[in-house]
Amino acid sequence: MSVPRKPTVLITNDDGPLGDESPFIEQFIGVLQRKLGWNIRVCIPTDQRSWIAKAFLVSEPVTLKEFAPSSDIIAEKGCWYMASGTPASCVNIALNHLFPDIDLVYV
């Protein structure tokens, strides 16, 4: 019997990176990695974007920056990004340009 393949999961949020607006995102990702063994990819907004989470930025340029988590999390190079867009833009960019192998999107 073969071992089941662990899913590759894209994580985004509407609160941005670790900080006052999003104090638990890295802890949450750590639990998903340790307890479920998921392969995690991250593309989150650079700022808090709750009020426009579903919007797409059409005429504004979106900048993309790779980053490393600050806590004790398994972070492969090229798997953690921040984008200057909305959460919807982050998912669109991640699925279509960064991570073609995503099995599940968790927002």
mmCIF file with all atom_site columns, C-alpha atoms in Angstrom:
data_model
loop_
_atom_site.group_PDB
_atom_site.id
_atom_site.type_symbol
_atom_site.label_atom_id
_atom_site.label_alt_id
_atom_site.label_comp_id
_atom_site.label_asym_id
_atom_site.label_entity_id
_atom_site.label_seq_id
_atom_site.pdbx_PDB_ins_code
_atom_site.Cartn_x
_atom_site.Cartn_y
_atom_site.Cartn_z
_atom_site.occupancy
_atom_site.B_iso_or_equiv
_atom_site.pdbx_formal_charge
_atom_site.auth_seq_id
_atom_site.auth_comp_id
_atom_site.auth_asym_id
_atom_site.auth_atom_id
_atom_site.pdbx_PDB_model_num
ATOM 1   C CA . MET A 1 1   ? 0.000   0.000  0.000   1.00 0.00 ? 1   MET A CA 1
ATOM 2   C CA . SER A 1 2   ? 1.388   3.393  -0.954  1.00 0.00 ? 2   SER A CA 1
ATOM 3   C CA . VAL A 1 3   ? 1.632   6.357  1.391   1.00 0.00 ? 3   VAL A CA 1
ATOM 4   C CA . PRO A 1 4   ? -0.945  9.051  0.552   1.00 0.00 ? 4   PRO A CA 1
ATOM 5   C CA . ARG A 1 5   ? 0.465   12.227 -0.937  1.00 0.00 ? 5   ARG A CA 1
ATOM 6   C CA . LYS A 1 6   ? 0.362   15.232 1.374   1.00 0.00 ? 6   LYS A CA 1
ATOM 7   C CA . PRO A 1 7   ? -1.615  18.112 -0.112  1.00 0.00 ? 7   PRO A CA 1
ATOM 8   C CA . THR A 1 8   ? -0.008  21.364 -1.145  1.00 0.00 ? 8   THR A CA 1
ATOM 9   C CA . VAL A 1 9   ? -2.073  24.161 0.375   1.00 0.00 ? 9   VAL A CA 1
ATOM 10  C CA . LEU A 1 10  ? -2.097  27.870 -0.427  1.00 0.00 ? 10  LEU A CA 1
ATOM 11  C CA . ILE A 1 11  ? -2.697  30.106 2.587   1.00 0.00 ? 11  ILE A CA 1
ATOM 12  C CA . THR A 1 12  ? -3.803  33.718 2.325   1.00 0.00 ? 12  THR A CA 1
ATOM 13  C CA . ASN A 1 13  ? -5.611  36.121 4.628   1.00 0.00 ? 13  ASN A CA 1
ATOM 14  C CA . ASP A 1 14  ? -7.087  39.594 4.620   1.00 0.00 ? 14  ASP A CA 1
ATOM 15  C CA . ASP A 1 15  ? -5.029  40.883 7.555   1.00 0.00 ? 15  ASP A CA 1
ATOM 16  C CA . GLY A 1 16  ? -1.558  40.770 6.025   1.00 0.00 ? 16  GLY A CA 1
ATOM 17  C CA . PRO A 1 17  ? 1.684   39.552 7.585   1.00 0.00 ? 17  PRO A CA 1
ATOM 18  C CA . LEU A 1 18  ? 2.407   38.791 11.213  1.00 0.00 ? 18  LEU A CA 1
ATOM 19  C CA . GLY A 1 19  ? 1.663   41.869 13.311  1.00 0.00 ? 19  GLY A CA 1
ATOM 20  C CA . ASP A 1 20  ? -1.058  43.517 15.355  1.00 0.00 ? 20  ASP A CA 1
ATOM 21  C CA . GLU A 1 21  ? -3.666  42.873 12.641  1.00 0.00 ? 21  GLU A CA 1
ATOM 22  C CA . SER A 1 22  ? -2.654  39.227 12.156  1.00 0.00 ? 22  SER A CA 1
ATOM 23  C CA . PRO A 1 23  ? -0.955  37.947 15.321  1.00 0.00 ? 23  PRO A CA 1
ATOM 24  C CA . PHE A 1 24  ? -1.564  34.218 14.790  1.00 0.00 ? 24  PHE A CA 1
ATOM 25  C CA . ILE A 1 25  ? -1.034  33.479 11.083  1.00 0.00 ? 25  ILE A CA 1
ATOM 26  C CA . GLU A 1 26  ? 2.378   31.892 11.564  1.00 0.00 ? 26  GLU A CA 1
ATOM 27  C CA . GLN A 1 27  ? 1.226   29.820 14.548  1.00 0.00 ? 27  GLN A CA 1
ATOM 28  C CA . PHE A 1 28  ? -1.744  28.623 12.494  1.00 0.00 ? 28  PHE A CA 1
ATOM 29  C CA . ILE A 1 29  ? 0.514   27.599 9.604   1.00 0.00 ? 29  ILE A CA 1
ATOM 30  C CA . GLY A 1 30  ? 2.852   25.835 12.033  1.00 0.00 ? 30  GLY A CA 1
ATOM 31  C CA . VAL A 1 31  ? -0.044  23.743 13.344  1.00 0.00 ? 31  VAL A CA 1
ATOM 32  C CA . LEU A 1 32  ? -1.082  22.790 9.799   1.00 0.00 ? 32  LEU A CA 1
ATOM 33  C CA . GLN A 1 33  ? 2.475   21.669 9.088   1.00 0.00 ? 33  GLN A CA 1
ATOM 34  C CA . ARG A 1 34  ? 3.076   19.775 12.341  1.00 0.00 ? 34  ARG A CA 1
ATOM 35  C CA . LYS A 1 35  ? -0.345  18.200 12.901  1.00 0.00 ? 35  LYS A CA 1
ATOM 36  C CA . LEU A 1 36  ? -1.440  17.548 9.314   1.00 0.00 ? 36  LEU A CA 1
ATOM 37  C CA . GLY A 1 37  ? 1.900   17.447 7.502   1.00 0.00 ? 37  GLY A CA 1
ATOM 38  C CA . TRP A 1 38  ? 0.631   19.782 4.787   1.00 0.00 ? 38  TRP A CA 1
ATOM 39  C CA . ASN A 1 39  ? 2.997   21.384 2.291   1.00 0.00 ? 39  ASN A CA 1
ATOM 40  C CA . ILE A 1 40  ? 2.294   25.081 2.775   1.00 0.00 ? 40  ILE A CA 1
ATOM 41  C CA . ARG A 1 41  ? 2.615   27.914 0.265   1.00 0.00 ? 41  ARG A CA 1
ATOM 42  C CA . VAL A 1 42  ? 1.804   31.473 1.332   1.00 0.00 ? 42  VAL A CA 1
ATOM 43  C CA . CYS A 1 43  ? 0.785   34.580 -0.588  1.00 0.00 ? 43  CYS A CA 1
ATOM 44  C CA . ILE A 1 44  ? -0.649  37.295 1.637   1.00 0.00 ? 44  ILE A CA 1
ATOM 45  C CA . PRO A 1 45  ? -1.319  41.004 1.233   1.00 0.00 ? 45  PRO A CA 1
ATOM 46  C CA . THR A 1 46  ? 1.342   43.417 2.446   1.00 0.00 ? 46  THR A CA 1
ATOM 47  C CA . ASP A 1 47  ? -1.304  45.311 4.443   1.00 0.00 ? 47  ASP A CA 1
ATOM 48  C CA . GLN A 1 48  ? -4.633  44.782 6.147   1.00 0.00 ? 48  GLN A CA 1
ATOM 49  C CA . ARG A 1 49  ? -7.247  44.441 3.361   1.00 0.00 ? 49  ARG A CA 1
ATOM 50  C CA . SER A 1 50  ? -10.414 43.186 5.076   1.00 0.00 ? 50  SER A CA 1
ATOM 51  C CA . TRP A 1 51  ? -12.602 45.867 3.582   1.00 0.00 ? 51  TRP A CA 1
ATOM 52  C CA . ILE A 1 52  ? -11.695 44.915 -0.006  1.00 0.00 ? 52  ILE A CA 1
ATOM 53  C CA . ALA A 1 53  ? -10.849 41.222 0.386   1.00 0.00 ? 53  ALA A CA 1
ATOM 54  C CA . LYS A 1 54  ? -12.808 40.010 -2.666  1.00 0.00 ? 54  LYS A CA 1
ATOM 55  C CA . ALA A 1 55  ? -11.772 42.844 -4.979  1.00 0.00 ? 55  ALA A CA 1
ATOM 56  C CA . PHE A 1 56  ? -9.280  42.451 -7.812  1.00 0.00 ? 56  PHE A CA 1
ATOM 57  C CA . LEU A 1 57  ? -6.868  45.230 -8.645  1.00 0.00 ? 57  LEU A CA 1
ATOM 58  C CA . VAL A 1 58  ? -7.181  45.752 -12.375 1.00 0.00 ? 58  VAL A CA 1
ATOM 59  C CA . SER A 1 59  ? -5.442  49.018 -13.190 1.00 0.00 ? 59  SER A CA 1
ATOM 60  C CA . GLU A 1 60  ? -2.954  49.212 -10.315 1.00 0.00 ? 60  GLU A CA 1
ATOM 61  C CA . PRO A 1 61  ? 0.426   47.469 -10.481 1.00 0.00 ? 61  PRO A CA 1
ATOM 62  C CA . VAL A 1 62  ? 0.944   44.732 -7.898  1.00 0.00 ? 62  VAL A CA 1
ATOM 63  C CA . THR A 1 63  ? 4.397   44.229 -6.426  1.00 0.00 ? 63  THR A CA 1
ATOM 64  C CA . LEU A 1 64  ? 5.504   40.848 -5.158  1.00 0.00 ? 64  LEU A CA 1
ATOM 65  C CA . LYS A 1 65  ? 8.115   40.240 -2.474  1.00 0.00 ? 65  LYS A CA 1
ATOM 66  C CA . GLU A 1 66  ? 9.434   36.967 -1.102  1.00 0.00 ? 66  GLU A CA 1
ATOM 67  C CA . PHE A 1 67  ? 9.682   36.836 2.691   1.00 0.00 ? 67  PHE A CA 1
ATOM 68  C CA . ALA A 1 68  ? 10.585  34.422 5.442   1.00 0.00 ? 68  ALA A CA 1
ATOM 69  C CA . PRO A 1 69  ? 8.404   33.824 8.482   1.00 0.00 ? 69  PRO A CA 1
ATOM 70  C CA . SER A 1 70  ? 9.719   35.155 11.750  1.00 0.00 ? 70  SER A CA 1
ATOM 71  C CA . SER A 1 71  ? 8.853   32.185 13.919  1.00 0.00 ? 71  SER A CA 1
ATOM 72  C CA . ASP A 1 72  ? 9.991   28.572 13.995  1.00 0.00 ? 72  ASP A CA 1
ATOM 73  C CA . ILE A 1 73  ? 8.162   27.420 10.869  1.00 0.00 ? 73  ILE A CA 1
ATOM 74  C CA . ILE A 1 74  ? 9.251   25.164 8.039   1.00 0.00 ? 74  ILE A CA 1
ATOM 75  C CA . ALA A 1 75  ? 9.696   27.643 5.201   1.00 0.00 ? 75  ALA A CA 1
ATOM 76  C CA . GLU A 1 76  ? 11.147  26.492 1.926   1.00 0.00 ? 76  GLU A CA 1
ATOM 77  C CA . LYS A 1 77  ? 12.728  29.155 -0.249  1.00 0.00 ? 77  LYS A CA 1
ATOM 78  C CA . GLY A 1 78  ? 10.276  30.455 -2.822  1.00 0.00 ? 78  GLY A CA 1
ATOM 79  C CA . CYS A 1 79  ? 7.180   29.439 -0.865  1.00 0.00 ? 79  CYS A CA 1
ATOM 80  C CA . TRP A 1 80  ? 6.311   32.618 1.089   1.00 0.00 ? 80  TRP A CA 1
ATOM 81  C CA . TYR A 1 81  ? 5.271   35.817 -0.691  1.00 0.00 ? 81  TYR A CA 1
ATOM 82  C CA . MET A 1 82  ? 3.618   39.138 0.049   1.00 0.00 ? 82  MET A CA 1
ATOM 83  C CA . ALA A 1 83  ? 1.775   41.041 -2.674  1.00 0.00 ? 83  ALA A CA 1
ATOM 84  C CA . SER A 1 84  ? 0.600   44.639 -2.630  1.00 0.00 ? 84  SER A CA 1
ATOM 85  C CA . GLY A 1 85  ? -2.840  43.522 -3.826  1.00 0.00 ? 85  GLY A CA 1
ATOM 86  C CA . THR A 1 86  ? -5.983  42.193 -2.205  1.00 0.00 ? 86  THR A CA 1
ATOM 87  C CA . PRO A 1 87  ? -6.433  38.635 -0.899  1.00 0.00 ? 87  PRO A CA 1
ATOM 88  C CA . ALA A 1 88  ? -8.253  37.768 -4.140  1.00 0.00 ? 88  ALA A CA 1
ATOM 89  C CA . SER A 1 89  ? -5.311  39.140 -6.125  1.00 0.00 ? 89  SER A CA 1
ATOM 90  C CA . CYS A 1 90  ? -2.900  37.151 -3.954  1.00 0.00 ? 90  CYS A CA 1
ATOM 91  C CA . VAL A 1 91  ? -4.749  33.916 -4.725  1.00 0.00 ? 91  VAL A CA 1
ATOM 92  C CA . ASN A 1 92  ? -4.937  34.738 -8.441  1.00 0.00 ? 92  ASN A CA 1
ATOM 93  C CA . ILE A 1 93  ? -1.210  35.518 -8.647  1.00 0.00 ? 93  ILE A CA 1
ATOM 94  C CA . ALA A 1 94  ? -0.282  32.475 -6.569  1.00 0.00 ? 94  ALA A CA 1
ATOM 95  C CA . LEU A 1 95  ? -2.371  29.987 -8.553  1.00 0.00 ? 95  LEU A CA 1
ATOM 96  C CA . ASN A 1 96  ? -1.507  31.347 -11.990 1.00 0.00 ? 96  ASN A CA 1
ATOM 97  C CA . HIS A 1 97  ? 2.120   32.418 -11.587 1.00 0.00 ? 97  HIS A CA 1
ATOM 98  C CA . LEU A 1 98  ? 3.783   31.096 -8.435  1.00 0.00 ? 98  LEU A CA 1
ATOM 99  C CA . PHE A 1 99  ? 2.426   27.693 -7.431  1.00 0.00 ? 99  PHE A CA 1
ATOM 100 C CA . PRO A 1 100 ? 0.858   25.563 -10.185 1.00 0.00 ? 100 PRO A CA 1
ATOM 101 C CA . ASP A 1 101 ? 0.570   22.509 -7.917  1.00 0.00 ? 101 ASP A CA 1
ATOM 102 C CA . ILE A 1 102 ? -1.960  23.763 -5.306  1.00 0.00 ? 102 ILE A CA 1
ATOM 103 C CA . ASP A 1 103 ? -4.530  21.234 -4.089  1.00 0.00 ? 103 ASP A CA 1
ATOM 104 C CA . LEU A 1 104 ? -6.425  23.481 -1.671  1.00 0.00 ? 104 LEU A CA 1
ATOM 105 C CA . VAL A 1 105 ? -6.757  27.218 -0.992  1.00 0.00 ? 105 VAL A CA 1
ATOM 106 C CA . TYR A 1 106 ? -7.326  28.171 2.641   1.00 0.00 ? 106 TYR A CA 1
ATOM 107 C CA . VAL A 1 107 ? -8.357  31.759 3.318   1.00 0.00 ? 107 VAL A CA 1
#
